[in-house]
C-alpha positions as semicolon CSV with decimal commas, in nm:
position;residue;x (nm);y (nm);z (nm)
1;M;3,415;6,272;7,679
2;K;3,759;6,139;7,570
3;P;3,894;5,899;7,780
4;F;4,188;6,005;8,024
5;N;4,508;5,885;7,873
6;S;4,815;5,812;8,063
7;S;5,000;6,120;7,865
8;R;4,734;6,361;7,999
9;R;4,812;6,208;8,331
10;L;5,160;6,267;8,337
11;L;5,119;6,616;8,207
12;L;4,901;6,690;8,495
13;A;5,118;6,504;8,727
14;G;5,409;6,714;8,600
15;S;5,239;7,033;8,652
16;A;5,134;6,973;9,000
17;V;5,498;6,887;9,080
18;L;5,609;7,218;8,933
19;L;5,358;7,439;9,086
20;A;5,471;7,249;9,407
21;L;5,817;7,320;9,351
22;C;5,753;7,678;9,279
23;S;5,539;7,727;9,572
24;S;5,810;7,579;9,796
25;A;6,071;7,824;9,647
26;A;5,844;8,140;9,684
27;I;5,773;8,040;10,034
28;A;6,164;7,971;10,122
29;Q;6,248;8,303;9,965
30;S;5,983;8,494;10,177
31;A;6,107;8,331;10,443
32;W;6,462;8,489;10,412
33;P;6,649;8,502;10,610
34;N;6,558;8,202;10,845
35;K;6,936;8,174;10,985
36;P;7,249;8,408;11,062
37;V;7,376;8,619;10,753
38;R;7,737;8,652;10,732
39;I;7,874;8,976;10,644
40;V;8,238;8,939;10,517
41;V;8,492;9,235;10,579
42;P;8,786;9,146;10,355
43;F;9,011;9,342;10,605
44;A;9,127;9,316;10,961
45;P;8,923;9,460;11,248
46;G;8,982;9,828;11,329
47;G;8,969;9,991;10,966
48;T;8,659;10,179;10,822
49;T;8,545;9,887;10,617
50;D;8,510;9,689;10,976
51;I;8,360;10,009;11,141
52;L;8,072;10,066;10,858
53;A;7,982;9,660;10,884
54;R;7,979;9,680;11,237
55;A;7,777;9,996;11,221
56;I;7,486;9,825;11,021
57;A;7,505;9,475;11,127
58;P;7,294;9,560;11,457
59;E;7,028;9,752;11,246
60;L;6,977;9,469;10,996
61;S;6,944;9,237;11,280
62;K;6,665;9,397;11,444
63;A;6,512;9,477;11,096
64;F;6,530;9,080;11,006
65;G;6,529;8,935;11,314
66;Q;6,822;8,728;11,225
67;Q;7,190;8,777;11,349
68;F;7,394;8,968;11,092
69;V;7,752;8,864;11,197
70;V;8,066;9,031;11,089
71;D;8,318;8,812;10,966
72;N;8,693;8,947;10,914
73;K;8,906;8,766;10,631
74;P;9,164;8,970;10,573
75;G;9,447;8,938;10,301
76;A;9,602;9,028;9,953
77;G;9,424;9,379;9,950
78;G;9,091;9,243;10,032
79;N;9,091;8,976;9,743
80;L;9,067;8,708;10,001
81;G;8,762;8,790;10,133
82;A;8,605;8,895;9,810
83;E;8,681;8,565;9,650
84;Q;8,499;8,382;9,916
85;V;8,187;8,573;9,880
86;A;8,194;8,519;9,501
87;K;8,243;8,133;9,548
88;S;7,959;8,144;9,817
89;A;7,604;7,997;9,747
90;A;7,390;8,276;9,620
91;D;7,124;8,230;9,873
92;G;7,139;8,561;10,070
93;Y;7,338;8,431;10,367
94;T;7,686;8,542;10,276
95;V;7,745;8,929;10,152
96;L;8,050;9,153;10,097
97;M;8,144;9,454;10,252
98;G;8,309;9,543;9,926
99;T;8,531;9,856;9,887
100;V;8,696;10,074;9,595
101;G;8,987;9,865;9,618
102;T;8,805;9,510;9,574
103;H;8,562;9,617;9,310
104;G;8,706;9,978;9,173
105;I;9,090;9,912;9,169
106;N;9,196;9,568;9,184
107;R;9,100;9,456;8,866
108;A;9,328;9,680;8,711
109;L;9,634;9,631;8,968
110;Y;9,665;9,260;8,985
111;P;9,713;9,032;8,664
112;K;9,550;8,742;8,792
113;L;9,256;8,841;9,013
114;P;9,082;8,544;9,152
115;Y;8,696;8,690;9,081
116;D;8,562;8,910;8,820
117;P;8,410;9,214;9,005
118;F;8,100;9,253;8,762
119;K;8,025;8,896;8,663
120;D;8,064;8,766;9,015
121;F;7,879;8,997;9,203
122;A;7,533;9,126;9,270
123;P;7,541;9,505;9,391
124;V;7,321;9,572;9,693
125;T;7,401;9,924;9,802
126;L;7,683;10,171;9,861
127;V;7,687;10,211;10,233
128;A;7,920;10,524;10,260
129;S;8,186;10,726;10,096
130;V;8,484;10,879;10,264
131;P;8,778;11,095;10,197
132;N;9,116;10,970;10,272
133;V;9,366;11,183;10,526
134;M;9,728;11,216;10,497
135;V;9,846;11,162;10,856
136;V;10,196;11,136;11,026
137;P;10,284;11,054;11,389
138;S;10,267;11,339;11,613
139;E;10,606;11,281;11,773
140;M;10,759;11,256;11,399
141;A;10,588;11,561;11,303
142;V;10,741;11,764;11,607
143;A;11,050;11,596;11,574
144;N;11,102;11,730;11,216
145;G;10,895;12,030;11,212
146;I;10,631;11,905;10,995
147;H;10,339;12,146;10,990
148;T;10,217;12,117;10,630
149;V;10,218;11,875;10,329
150;K;10,508;12,080;10,174
151;D;10,723;12,021;10,486
152;F;10,694;11,662;10,452
153;I;10,771;11,698;10,058
154;V;11,104;11,847;10,166
155;L;11,166;11,562;10,426
156;A;11,113;11,305;10,218
157;K;11,318;11,424;9,917
158;S;11,595;11,493;10,174
159;R;11,560;11,106;10,253
160;P;11,476;10,914;9,934
161;G;11,360;10,555;9,988
162;K;11,400;10,576;10,386
163;L;11,037;10,682;10,485
164;N;10,757;10,423;10,511
165;M;10,430;10,424;10,371
166;G;10,162;10,218;10,549
167;S;9,834;10,127;10,363
168;S;9,561;9,864;10,448
169;G;9,687;9,633;10,163
170;N;9,804;9,624;9,826
171;G;9,542;9,777;9,566
172;T;9,339;9,967;9,860
173;S;9,241;10,350;9,785
174;I;9,508;10,423;10,098
175;H;9,788;10,241;9,907
176;L;9,644;10,427;9,557
177;A;9,634;10,755;9,694
178;G;10,012;10,704;9,819
179;E;10,097;10,604;9,502
180;L;9,958;10,908;9,333
181;F;10,110;11,146;9,571
182;K;10,474;10,985;9,516
183;S;10,390;10,995;9,141
184;Q;10,290;11,386;9,142
185;T;10,560;11,477;9,395
186;G;10,837;11,275;9,264
187;V;10,919;11,151;9,656
188;F;11,028;10,797;9,660
189;M;10,905;10,575;9,981
190;T;10,854;10,241;10,065
191;H;10,530;10,079;10,063
192;I;10,430;9,850;10,374
193;P;10,093;9,680;10,290
194;Y;9,905;9,561;10,596
195;R;9,582;9,333;10,646
196;G;9,392;9,632;10,719
197;S;9,390;9,970;10,870
198;G;9,379;9,872;11,218
199;P;9,729;9,692;11,230
200;A;9,895;9,987;11,008
201;L;9,758;10,246;11,218
202;L;9,913;10,103;11,516
203;D;10,250;10,077;11,355
204;L;10,196;10,441;11,241
205;V;10,118;10,559;11,587
206;G;10,425;10,342;11,712
207;G;10,688;10,492;11,475
208;Q;10,730;10,187;11,254
209;V;10,570;10,374;10,971
210;D;10,625;10,738;10,868
211;V;10,301;10,813;10,691
212;M;9,959;10,699;10,574
213;F;9,688;10,805;10,352
214;D;9,403;10,658;10,573
215;N;9,024;10,656;10,525
216;L;8,932;10,942;10,759
217;P;8,685;10,754;10,988
218;S;8,952;10,501;11,105
219;A;9,206;10,784;11,174
220;M;8,994;11,021;11,307
221;Q;9,010;10,893;11,696
222;L;9,391;10,923;11,684
223;I;9,386;11,258;11,524
224;K;9,160;11,388;11,763
225;S;9,358;11,226;12,052
226;G;9,675;11,403;11,924
227;K;9,862;11,061;11,836
228;L;9,852;11,180;11,462
229;K;9,856;11,481;11,261
230;A;9,646;11,534;10,998
231;L;9,828;11,706;10,667
232;A;9,542;11,736;10,449
233;V;9,251;11,529;10,310
234;T;9,271;11,372;9,957
235;S;8,924;11,452;9,851
236;A;8,857;11,766;9,598
237;T;8,697;11,953;9,864
238;R;8,747;11,991;10,250
239;S;8,573;11,746;10,481
240;A;8,313;11,881;10,728
241;A;8,457;11,638;10,984
242;L;8,775;11,775;10,951
243;P;8,738;12,162;10,827
244;D;9,095;12,255;10,923
245;A;9,249;12,026;10,710
246;P;9,323;12,141;10,383
247;T;9,301;11,941;10,043
248;I;9,617;11,801;9,914
249;E;9,572;11,987;9,593
250;E;9,536;12,333;9,847
251;A;9,857;12,226;10,032
252;A;10,088;12,102;9,782
253;G;9,934;12,277;9,467
254;L;9,898;11,928;9,304
255;K;9,624;12,020;9,070
256;G;9,337;11,771;9,021
257;F;9,446;11,537;9,293
258;E;9,175;11,326;9,432
259;A;9,160;10,955;9,592
260;T;8,820;10,900;9,767
261;S;8,700;10,568;9,928
262;W;8,372;10,412;9,913
263;F;8,219;10,099;10,071
264;G;7,908;9,880;9,985
265;L;7,758;9,556;10,030
266;L;7,727;9,294;9,726
267;A;7,614;8,962;9,716
268;P;7,708;8,672;9,501
269;A;7,568;8,686;9,170
270;G;7,240;8,505;9,120
271;T;7,142;8,606;9,466
272;P;6,760;8,641;9,449
273;T;6,603;9,002;9,325
274;E;6,371;8,992;9,619
275;V;6,654;8,926;9,873
276;I;6,848;9,211;9,703
277;N;6,591;9,462;9,729
278;R;6,488;9,374;10,080
279;L;6,826;9,402;10,220
280;Q;6,902;9,733;10,034
281;Q;6,559;9,898;10,176
282;E;6,665;9,791;10,505
283;V;7,023;9,930;10,499
284;A;6,898;10,255;10,348
285;K;6,654;10,290;10,632
286;A;6,938;10,211;10,894
287;L;7,127;10,461;10,716
288;N;6,860;10,744;10,720
289;N;6,855;10,682;11,123
290;P;6,976;11,019;11,279
291;A;7,185;10,795;11,560
292;I;7,352;10,612;11,277
293;S;7,418;10,886;11,010
294;E;7,505;11,169;11,229
295;K;7,789;10,913;11,367
296;M;7,906;10,832;11,019
297;L;7,899;11,206;10,941
298;A;8,109;11,291;11,242
299;Q;8,358;11,041;11,167
300;G;8,389;11,191;10,825
301;A;8,188;10,910;10,633
302;I;7,911;11,035;10,387
303;P;7,623;10,764;10,410
304;S;7,407;10,663;10,109
305;G;7,204;10,355;10,088
306;N;7,131;10,390;9,695
307;T;6,953;10,145;9,459
308;P;7,141;9,837;9,346
309;A;7,124;9,977;9,001
310;Q;7,269;10,308;9,097
311;F;7,555;10,136;9,293
312;A;7,625;9,898;8,980
313;T;7,678;10,208;8,773
314;L;7,912;10,366;9,051
315;I;8,130;10,037;9,060
316;E;8,174;10,043;8,648
317;S;8,278;10,413;8,663
318;E;8,500;10,394;8,958
319;H;8,679;10,124;8,765
320;R;8,743;10,342;8,489
321;K;8,870;10,604;8,687
322;W;9,102;10,398;8,904
323;A;9,253;10,221;8,583
324;Q;9,391;10,548;8,476
325;V;9,536;10,620;8,824
326;V;9,693;10,292;8,826
327;K;9,815;10,332;8,482
328;I;9,948;10,710;8,567
329;S;10,111;10,586;8,899
330;G;10,304;10,273;8,773
331;A;10,163;10,082;9,054
332;R;10,154;9,706;9,017
333;V;10,107;9,374;9,230
334;D;10,254;9,034;9,132
């Protein structure tokens, strides 16, 4: 038998250490989550991004036995919150409720984006997609005889630059839907960006803003209460949640007009695949719960829960689509 030399001892010792480290990593990963998980919403409370995050957070808390806490970080059209998540540790304890703005529009709209929507994130799942809805204050509609989109266009053209168009922030689908409307109708309105739909809707109802192309779920209660008048939806087809509202193409003859929104979970790039998959599976289960899905559908949101690969494909295709919309509309944000 050959003597047990020092090099072999070192090799075996190193192997033992490596095995121990791998075992510890596997145990740590399988134990995820062992502390609260933060869902960053890059907009103010009250908007659709916030509504959807708060709908799934309690379900995830129950499924994993740890709190999933919604943390609103508004600013710069969602860029501040997205940047914060992009720079967070890739350990599964910080995720983003991303939007078509943060991951489909902003790269084409902002000359200097503080994160890369593709390289800095790992897609988890699409939570829901929603149409936008063109809404005006009901008092304004009555005072000016606005019953249809065409009525609004006539009013806007008679007051060039005097009407204000609110949005949840620069680069959001709410902003771009309005820019697309302006470019296709030739009306000129002043864009007023807010830090989310919630504060923008408050000013819309109060008359400080004249029109908004809001996500349907966040505007629905105000429409039902009679405080806002829905003129049309911005999707290619009518919404089952608001069947009496025509599409903008129907209402104004704007052929091919479509500007819908989507919302989904993303983690920092490098987050363990096992964590990504477990999170996607539990979100899908939550969205399949009739109590959750029926409530979303009633508000105009279409739940998804697709795979990380499917969500990644959607993000890529949406970026190409919205880059063209930005180009056509001429929208820019410095």
